[in-house]
Coordinates of C-alpha atoms and ligand atoms in Angstrom, one line a residue:
M1 CA 52.3 -27.6 13.7
K2 CA 51.5 -28.5 17.2
R3 CA 49.4 -25.6 18.1
R4 CA 47.3 -25.8 15.0
Q5 CA 44.1 -27.8 15.1
F6 CA 43.1 -29.4 11.9
I7 CA 39.8 -29.6 10.1
S8 CA 38.0 -32.8 10.8
K9 CA 38.2 -35.8 8.5
T10 CA 34.4 -35.8 7.9
A11 CA 34.4 -32.1 7.0
L12 CA 37.3 -32.8 4.6
S13 CA 35.6 -35.7 2.9
S14 CA 32.4 -33.7 2.4
L15 CA 34.4 -30.9 1.0
A16 CA 36.0 -33.4 -1.4
V17 CA 32.6 -34.6 -2.5
L18 CA 31.6 -31.0 -3.2
A19 CA 34.7 -30.2 -5.0
G20 CA 34.4 -33.4 -7.0
T21 CA 38.1 -34.1 -6.4
N22 CA 40.6 -34.5 -3.7
V23 CA 41.5 -31.6 -1.5
V24 CA 45.2 -32.0 -1.9
F25 CA 46.5 -29.9 1.0
G26 CA 43.3 -30.5 3.0
S27 CA 45.3 -31.6 6.1
N28 CA 46.9 -28.1 6.2
M29 CA 43.5 -26.4 6.6
P30 CA 43.2 -24.9 10.1
E31 CA 40.2 -25.6 12.3
G32 CA 37.4 -23.2 11.8
Y33 CA 38.7 -22.2 8.4
E34 CA 35.8 -21.8 6.0
P35 CA 36.8 -23.2 2.6
L36 CA 35.5 -21.1 -0.3
L37 CA 33.7 -24.2 -1.6
N38 CA 31.9 -24.9 1.5
A39 CA 28.3 -26.1 0.9
E40 CA 26.9 -23.7 3.5
N41 CA 28.6 -20.8 1.8
D42 CA 27.8 -21.6 -1.7
P43 CA 24.3 -20.5 -2.4
F44 CA 24.6 -21.4 -6.0
K45 CA 25.1 -25.0 -5.1
M46 CA 22.8 -25.0 -2.1
F47 CA 19.9 -23.5 -4.1
G48 CA 20.8 -24.8 -7.5
L49 CA 21.2 -21.3 -8.9
D50 CA 22.6 -20.1 -12.2
N51 CA 26.0 -18.6 -11.8
D52 CA 24.8 -15.2 -13.1
M53 CA 22.4 -14.7 -10.1
T54 CA 23.4 -11.9 -7.7
V55 CA 23.7 -12.4 -4.0
L56 CA 22.7 -9.3 -2.1
N57 CA 22.8 -10.6 1.4
K58 CA 24.0 -13.9 3.0
R59 CA 22.2 -13.6 6.4
P60 CA 19.4 -13.8 5.6
W61 CA 19.8 -15.1 2.0
N62 CA 18.7 -12.5 -0.5
I63 CA 19.5 -13.2 -4.2
E64 CA 18.2 -11.7 -7.4
A65 CA 18.2 -12.4 -11.1
K66 CA 19.2 -10.2 -14.0
A67 CA 16.7 -9.3 -16.7
H68 CA 18.1 -11.6 -19.4
L69 CA 17.9 -14.6 -17.0
L70 CA 14.2 -14.1 -16.8
N71 CA 13.6 -14.9 -20.5
D72 CA 11.6 -18.1 -19.9
R73 CA 7.8 -17.9 -20.0
I74 CA 7.7 -19.8 -16.7
T75 CA 10.6 -19.0 -14.4
P76 CA 12.7 -22.0 -13.5
S77 CA 14.0 -22.1 -9.9
K78 CA 17.6 -21.5 -11.0
Y79 CA 16.7 -18.0 -12.1
M80 CA 14.3 -17.3 -9.3
F81 CA 15.0 -14.5 -6.8
I82 CA 15.2 -15.6 -3.1
R83 CA 14.0 -13.2 -0.4
N84 CA 14.2 -14.4 3.2
N85 CA 13.6 -12.4 6.3
G86 CA 14.8 -15.1 8.7
L87 CA 16.5 -18.4 8.6
I88 CA 15.3 -21.2 6.3
P89 CA 13.8 -24.1 8.4
E90 CA 16.4 -26.8 8.9
K91 CA 14.7 -30.1 9.4
I92 CA 11.5 -30.5 7.5
D93 CA 9.6 -33.8 7.6
A94 CA 6.8 -33.3 5.0
D95 CA 5.1 -36.5 6.3
K96 CA 4.6 -34.9 9.7
W97 CA 3.9 -31.4 8.4
V98 CA 0.5 -30.0 9.5
L99 CA -1.3 -26.9 8.6
T100 CA -3.6 -25.4 11.2
I101 CA -6.4 -22.9 10.4
D102 CA -7.6 -20.8 13.3
G103 CA -8.3 -17.2 14.3
E104 CA -11.0 -15.1 15.9
S105 CA -13.1 -15.3 12.7
A106 CA -12.7 -19.0 12.2
K107 CA -15.9 -21.0 13.1
T108 CA -13.7 -24.0 14.1
T109 CA -10.0 -24.8 14.3
K110 CA -8.8 -27.5 12.0
T111 CA -5.6 -29.1 11.1
Y112 CA -4.6 -30.8 7.8
T113 CA -1.7 -33.0 6.9
L114 CA -0.3 -32.5 3.4
K115 CA -2.1 -35.8 2.4
D116 CA -5.4 -34.3 3.7
L117 CA -4.8 -31.2 1.5
K118 CA -3.9 -33.3 -1.5
T119 CA -6.8 -35.8 -1.2
K120 CA -9.7 -33.9 0.3
F121 CA -9.7 -30.8 -1.9
K122 CA -9.7 -30.2 -5.7
Q123 CA -6.3 -29.2 -7.0
H124 CA -5.6 -26.2 -9.2
T125 CA -2.6 -24.9 -11.2
Y126 CA -1.9 -21.3 -12.0
Q127 CA 1.0 -19.2 -13.2
L128 CA 1.4 -16.4 -10.7
T129 CA 3.6 -13.4 -10.7
L130 CA 5.5 -12.7 -7.5
E131 CA 7.4 -9.5 -7.2
C132 CA 9.1 -8.2 -4.0
G133 CA 7.6 -4.9 -2.9
G134 CA 11.2 -3.6 -2.7
N135 CA 12.2 -4.6 -6.3
G136 CA 13.9 -1.5 -7.8
R137 CA 14.8 -0.1 -4.4
S138 CA 18.4 0.6 -5.4
E139 CA 17.4 3.5 -7.5
Y140 CA 15.8 5.6 -4.8
N141 CA 17.6 8.7 -3.6
P142 CA 18.2 9.3 -0.7
P143 CA 18.7 5.6 -0.5
A144 CA 16.3 3.4 1.4
K145 CA 17.6 0.8 3.8
G146 CA 17.0 -2.8 2.9
N147 CA 18.2 -5.1 0.1
Q148 CA 19.3 -3.1 -2.8
W149 CA 17.3 -4.9 -5.4
T150 CA 17.8 -3.7 -9.0
I151 CA 15.2 -5.3 -11.3
G152 CA 15.5 -9.0 -10.6
A153 CA 13.2 -9.6 -7.6
V154 CA 10.3 -10.9 -9.8
Q155 CA 9.3 -14.2 -11.1
C156 CA 6.4 -16.1 -12.6
A157 CA 6.2 -19.8 -11.7
E158 CA 3.5 -22.3 -12.1
W159 CA 2.0 -23.2 -8.7
T160 CA -0.2 -26.2 -7.9
G161 CA -2.2 -26.6 -4.8
V162 CA -5.7 -26.1 -3.3
R163 CA -7.7 -23.0 -3.3
L164 CA -7.4 -21.0 -0.1
K165 CA -11.2 -20.3 -0.3
D166 CA -11.9 -24.0 -0.3
L167 CA -9.9 -24.4 3.0
L168 CA -11.6 -21.4 4.5
A169 CA -15.0 -22.8 3.6
D170 CA -14.1 -26.1 5.2
V171 CA -13.2 -24.3 8.5
G172 CA -16.0 -21.8 8.2
V173 CA -15.5 -18.0 8.2
K174 CA -17.5 -15.7 10.5
G175 CA -19.1 -12.6 9.1
D176 CA -16.7 -10.3 10.9
A177 CA -13.5 -11.7 9.1
V178 CA -11.2 -9.0 7.8
Y179 CA -7.8 -10.6 7.1
V180 CA -6.3 -14.0 6.3
A181 CA -2.8 -14.2 7.7
Y182 CA 0.1 -16.7 7.5
H183 CA 2.5 -18.0 10.1
S184 CA 5.5 -19.9 9.0
A185 CA 8.2 -22.3 10.2
D186 CA 11.3 -20.1 9.4
M187 CA 13.1 -18.7 12.4
H188 CA 13.8 -15.1 13.3
L189 CA 17.5 -14.2 12.7
S190 CA 18.0 -14.1 16.5
R191 CA 16.8 -17.8 16.7
D192 CA 14.4 -16.6 19.4
P193 CA 11.5 -19.1 19.0
K194 CA 9.1 -16.4 20.4
K195 CA 9.9 -14.1 17.5
E196 CA 8.6 -14.6 13.9
A197 CA 10.6 -13.6 10.9
I198 CA 7.6 -12.4 9.0
S199 CA 3.8 -12.9 9.3
R200 CA 1.6 -11.1 6.8
G201 CA -1.4 -12.0 4.6
V202 CA -4.2 -10.5 2.6
P203 CA -7.7 -9.1 3.2
V204 CA -10.5 -11.7 3.0
A205 CA -11.6 -10.6 -0.5
K206 CA -8.2 -11.3 -2.0
A207 CA -8.0 -14.6 -0.1
M208 CA -11.3 -15.7 -1.7
E209 CA -10.1 -15.2 -5.2
D210 CA -9.8 -18.4 -7.4
E211 CA -6.1 -17.9 -7.8
A212 CA -5.2 -17.6 -4.1
L213 CA -3.5 -21.0 -3.5
I214 CA -2.1 -23.1 -0.8
A215 CA 0.5 -24.7 -2.9
F216 CA 2.6 -27.8 -2.6
K217 CA 4.1 -27.8 -6.1
M218 CA 6.1 -25.3 -8.1
N219 CA 6.7 -25.9 -11.7
G220 CA 5.4 -29.5 -11.4
E221 CA 7.7 -30.6 -8.6
D222 CA 7.9 -30.3 -4.8
I223 CA 8.4 -26.6 -4.0
P224 CA 12.2 -26.0 -3.6
L225 CA 13.3 -25.5 0.0
A226 CA 14.2 -21.8 -0.6
H227 CA 10.7 -21.1 -1.9
G228 CA 8.7 -22.6 0.9
Y229 CA 8.9 -26.4 0.9
P230 CA 6.6 -28.2 1.7
L231 CA 3.7 -25.7 1.7
R232 CA 3.2 -22.1 0.6
M233 CA 0.5 -19.5 0.5
V234 CA 0.6 -17.8 -2.9
N235 CA -1.2 -14.5 -3.6
G236 CA -0.1 -13.4 -7.0
G237 CA -0.1 -9.7 -8.0
W238 CA 0.5 -8.4 -4.5
P239 CA 3.9 -7.8 -2.9
A240 CA 5.4 -11.3 -2.7
S241 CA 5.7 -10.7 1.1
A242 CA 2.0 -11.6 1.1
S243 CA 2.9 -15.1 0.0
G244 CA 4.1 -17.0 3.1
K245 CA 6.7 -19.7 2.6
W246 CA 7.0 -22.8 4.9
L247 CA 3.3 -22.3 5.8
K248 CA 2.3 -23.7 9.2
R249 CA -0.8 -21.8 10.2
I250 CA -3.5 -19.7 8.7
S251 CA -5.2 -17.3 10.9
I252 CA -8.6 -15.8 10.0
R253 CA -8.5 -12.4 11.7
N254 CA -11.2 -10.0 12.7
I255 CA -8.8 -7.1 12.4
V256 CA -6.2 -6.1 9.9
H257 CA -3.5 -8.7 10.7
D258 CA -0.9 -7.3 13.1
G259 CA 1.9 -9.8 12.6
K260 CA 5.6 -9.2 12.0
K261 CA 6.2 -6.7 9.1
M262 CA 2.6 -5.6 9.0
G263 CA 3.2 -2.4 11.0
G264 CA 5.5 0.6 11.0
H265 CA 6.9 1.4 7.6
A266 CA 7.2 -2.3 6.4
Y267 CA 5.4 -2.9 3.1
R268 CA 3.7 0.4 3.4
M269 CA 3.6 3.6 1.2
P270 CA 2.9 7.2 2.2
K271 CA -0.8 7.9 1.6
H272 CA 0.2 11.2 -0.1
P273 CA 3.3 11.9 -2.2
V274 CA 6.2 13.1 -0.1
A275 CA 9.5 15.0 -0.9
P276 CA 12.5 12.7 -1.0
G277 CA 14.0 12.2 2.4
T278 CA 10.8 13.1 4.3
K279 CA 10.1 11.3 7.7
V280 CA 6.6 10.0 7.3
K281 CA 4.4 9.3 10.4
E282 CA 3.2 5.7 10.7
E283 CA -0.5 6.8 10.5
D284 CA 0.3 8.5 7.2
M285 CA 1.3 5.2 5.7
A286 CA -0.9 2.6 4.0
I287 CA -0.4 -1.1 3.4
I288 CA 0.7 -1.9 -0.2
E289 CA -1.9 -4.0 -2.0
S290 CA -1.9 -4.7 -5.8
M291 CA 1.6 -4.1 -7.4
P292 CA 1.9 -1.4 -10.1
V293 CA 2.2 -2.1 -13.8
K294 CA 5.7 -3.1 -14.9
S295 CA 7.7 -4.8 -17.6
L296 CA 11.1 -6.3 -18.4
I297 CA 13.0 -6.8 -21.7
T298 CA 14.4 -10.2 -21.2
Y299 CA 16.0 -10.6 -24.7
P300 CA 18.5 -9.4 -25.7
K301 CA 20.8 -8.9 -22.8
S302 CA 21.7 -5.2 -22.3
G303 CA 24.9 -4.4 -24.3
A304 CA 24.0 -6.4 -27.4
T305 CA 25.7 -5.5 -30.7
L306 CA 24.1 -5.8 -34.1
K307 CA 25.0 -5.2 -37.7
E308 CA 23.6 -2.2 -39.5
G309 CA 20.4 -3.1 -41.3
Q310 CA 19.6 -6.1 -39.0
T311 CA 16.1 -6.2 -37.4
L312 CA 16.2 -6.9 -33.7
K313 CA 13.5 -9.2 -32.3
I314 CA 13.1 -8.3 -28.6
N315 CA 10.9 -10.0 -26.1
G316 CA 10.0 -9.8 -22.4
H317 CA 7.2 -9.9 -19.9
A318 CA 4.7 -7.4 -18.4
W319 CA 2.5 -7.5 -15.4
A320 CA 0.1 -5.2 -13.5
G321 CA -0.7 -6.6 -10.1
D322 CA -4.4 -7.5 -9.9
L323 CA -5.0 -5.9 -13.3
Q324 CA -4.1 -6.9 -16.9
V325 CA -1.6 -5.2 -19.1
S326 CA -3.4 -3.7 -22.0
K327 CA -0.6 -2.1 -24.0
M328 CA 3.1 -2.6 -24.4
Q329 CA 5.4 -0.1 -26.1
V330 CA 9.1 0.4 -26.8
S331 CA 11.1 3.5 -27.6
I332 CA 14.6 3.7 -29.2
D333 CA 14.8 7.5 -29.0
F334 CA 14.6 8.1 -25.2
G335 CA 10.8 8.2 -25.1
A336 CA 10.2 10.7 -27.9
T337 CA 8.3 8.2 -30.0
W338 CA 6.9 4.7 -29.1
Q339 CA 6.3 1.6 -31.1
T340 CA 3.5 -0.8 -30.0
C341 CA 4.6 -4.4 -29.3
K342 CA 2.8 -7.6 -29.8
L343 CA 1.3 -8.5 -26.4
E344 CA -0.1 -11.8 -25.4
K345 CA -3.0 -12.4 -23.1
P346 CA -2.1 -13.9 -19.7
V347 CA -2.3 -17.7 -19.5
N348 CA -4.5 -17.1 -16.4
R349 CA -5.3 -14.1 -14.2
L350 CA -2.3 -12.8 -12.3
A351 CA 0.2 -14.4 -14.7
W352 CA 2.7 -12.2 -16.5
Q353 CA 2.1 -11.5 -20.2
H354 CA 4.7 -12.0 -22.9
F355 CA 5.5 -9.3 -25.4
S356 CA 7.7 -9.1 -28.5
A357 CA 8.6 -6.5 -31.2
D358 CA 10.8 -6.2 -34.3
I359 CA 13.0 -3.2 -34.0
K360 CA 14.8 -1.4 -36.8
F361 CA 17.5 1.1 -36.2
P362 CA 18.0 4.1 -38.6
K363 CA 21.8 4.1 -38.6
K364 CA 25.0 3.0 -36.8
G365 CA 25.5 4.1 -33.2
Y366 CA 24.4 3.7 -29.6
Y367 CA 20.7 3.2 -28.7
E368 CA 18.7 2.5 -25.6
I369 CA 15.5 0.5 -25.8
W370 CA 13.0 1.6 -23.3
A371 CA 10.0 -0.6 -22.5
K372 CA 6.7 0.8 -21.2
A373 CA 3.6 -1.2 -20.1
T374 CA 0.1 0.3 -19.6
D375 CA -2.5 -1.4 -17.4
S376 CA -6.2 -2.0 -18.1
K377 CA -7.1 1.2 -16.2
G378 CA -4.8 3.3 -18.4
K379 CA -1.9 3.7 -16.0
S380 CA 1.6 3.5 -17.6
Q381 CA 5.0 2.9 -16.2
P382 CA 6.9 6.2 -15.4
M383 CA 10.1 6.8 -17.4
L384 CA 11.8 8.0 -14.2
V385 CA 11.9 6.6 -10.7
P386 CA 8.4 7.2 -9.2
G387 CA 7.5 8.8 -5.9
W388 CA 10.2 8.5 -3.2
N389 CA 9.1 6.6 -0.1
P390 CA 10.9 5.8 3.1
K391 CA 11.4 2.1 2.4
G392 CA 12.0 2.3 -1.3
Y393 CA 9.0 0.3 -2.5
L394 CA 7.2 0.1 -5.9
N395 CA 9.8 1.4 -8.3
N396 CA 8.1 0.5 -11.6
A397 CA 10.2 2.8 -13.8
C398 CA 10.6 1.7 -17.5
H399 CA 13.2 -1.0 -18.0
R400 CA 15.9 -0.1 -20.5
I401 CA 18.7 -1.9 -22.3
A402 CA 21.6 -0.7 -24.4
V403 CA 22.2 -1.7 -28.0
K404 CA 25.0 -0.9 -30.4
I405 CA 24.7 -1.0 -34.2
K406 CA 28.0 -1.4 -36.0
Ligands
LIG1 N1 7.9 -17.6 5.8 C1 8.3 -16.6 5.0 N2 7.6 -16.3 3.9 C2 8.1 -15.3 3.1 C3 9.3 -14.6 3.4 C4 10.0 -15.0 4.5 O1 11.1 -14.4 4.8 N3 9.5 -16.0 5.3 N4 9.7 -13.5 2.6 C5 8.6 -12.9 1.8 C6 9.1 -11.9 0.9 S1 9.4 -10.4 1.5 C7 9.1 -12.2 -0.5 S2 9.6 -11.0 -1.6 C8 8.8 -13.5 -1.0 C9 10.0 -14.1 -1.8 O2 9.7 -15.3 -2.3 P1 10.8 -16.3 -3.0 O3 12.0 -16.3 -2.0 O4 10.2 -17.6 -3.2 O5 11.2 -15.6 -4.3 O6 8.5 -14.5 0.0 C10 7.7 -13.9 1.1 N5 7.3 -15.0 2.0
LIG2 MO1 9.7 -9.0 -0.4

């Protein structure tokens, strides 16, 4: 007893609040012991996540959804994947938050409070698809380092803010502008203030699109902390790494932005197809821009069982980066024949599109439903994992679910 130190009273009472009841043997807990129900350790409580979400990494937090959790037309935050490169900012005072716009190609440097942004510029709302460039990485072989995302690093939320192009016009953009980059308030894992966790962006043409937002609301409320509170750059259709959370500064660059995770192999693909396992030189890699065509069956959950003769109504979403999805098909015979689905138009450009189909099965047994989207330029999802690449990006292989007919 004597040599043991005990957990502090305050820590114990906050744990009791979290547990919603008394911690009966709380006084026995040794100092430094991390209770399982610790707030800092429970991402489900901390981020308000559904219990079915999958935690891939704790430092930094990386959490993904499962296909059936993404059934909503607009993704609620409890089903939204979280991808962090660094540490979430700790103390945020939205009233004191300022956004600075500068850079070699900015005619002036200006700063804006959140109130300035909300009152001086017209507000716009768009549904925008954000998918991590590494979504699907877990299927590459040889394996690529990084979070082993399966299919759940994608979401489509409704973002409200001001147009990036309106801000750029207010500052003035010089003729030599090339890239619009973000700088954020999150910390590098080392906590070294001189290092950034990530600083990427988009070419000027993408930044000038109507849908490129500097957002302060997500799904009609303040942006949740994990997704960039209080301010976020949102560039739908491109790797979500181009959408800077906790936005502090926008830099109008006269070069392709050279910030953290713009160089090396980060968010880049080989310019030419390579054999699996090839070491690719940096100069042979190109920055990922628009994401490829892809889709998810979000209902039913894989493993569903039906009675013989029953028609199954499936549904899901499809998206195609900067393009639209023009056709959605499903197969129940491993791709031998395809049935065309009902496909809705996007609510706005860069929003995912909803599809549905009524499927009949010829007899009892095991089936797989494969889903294949085709974009407006005629490109379809591959049935197998596409071109291997060093960092395991852009796996847009057909999604599939299992169904049993009894
Ligand atoms: N400031 C900042 N912005 C960021 C990141 C980050 O770590 N820090 N991660 C990026 C990456 S790689 C992705 S996939 C998306 C994830 O967005 P989400 O966590 O809101 O789903 O945010 C992007 N924006
Ligand atoms: Mo990402």
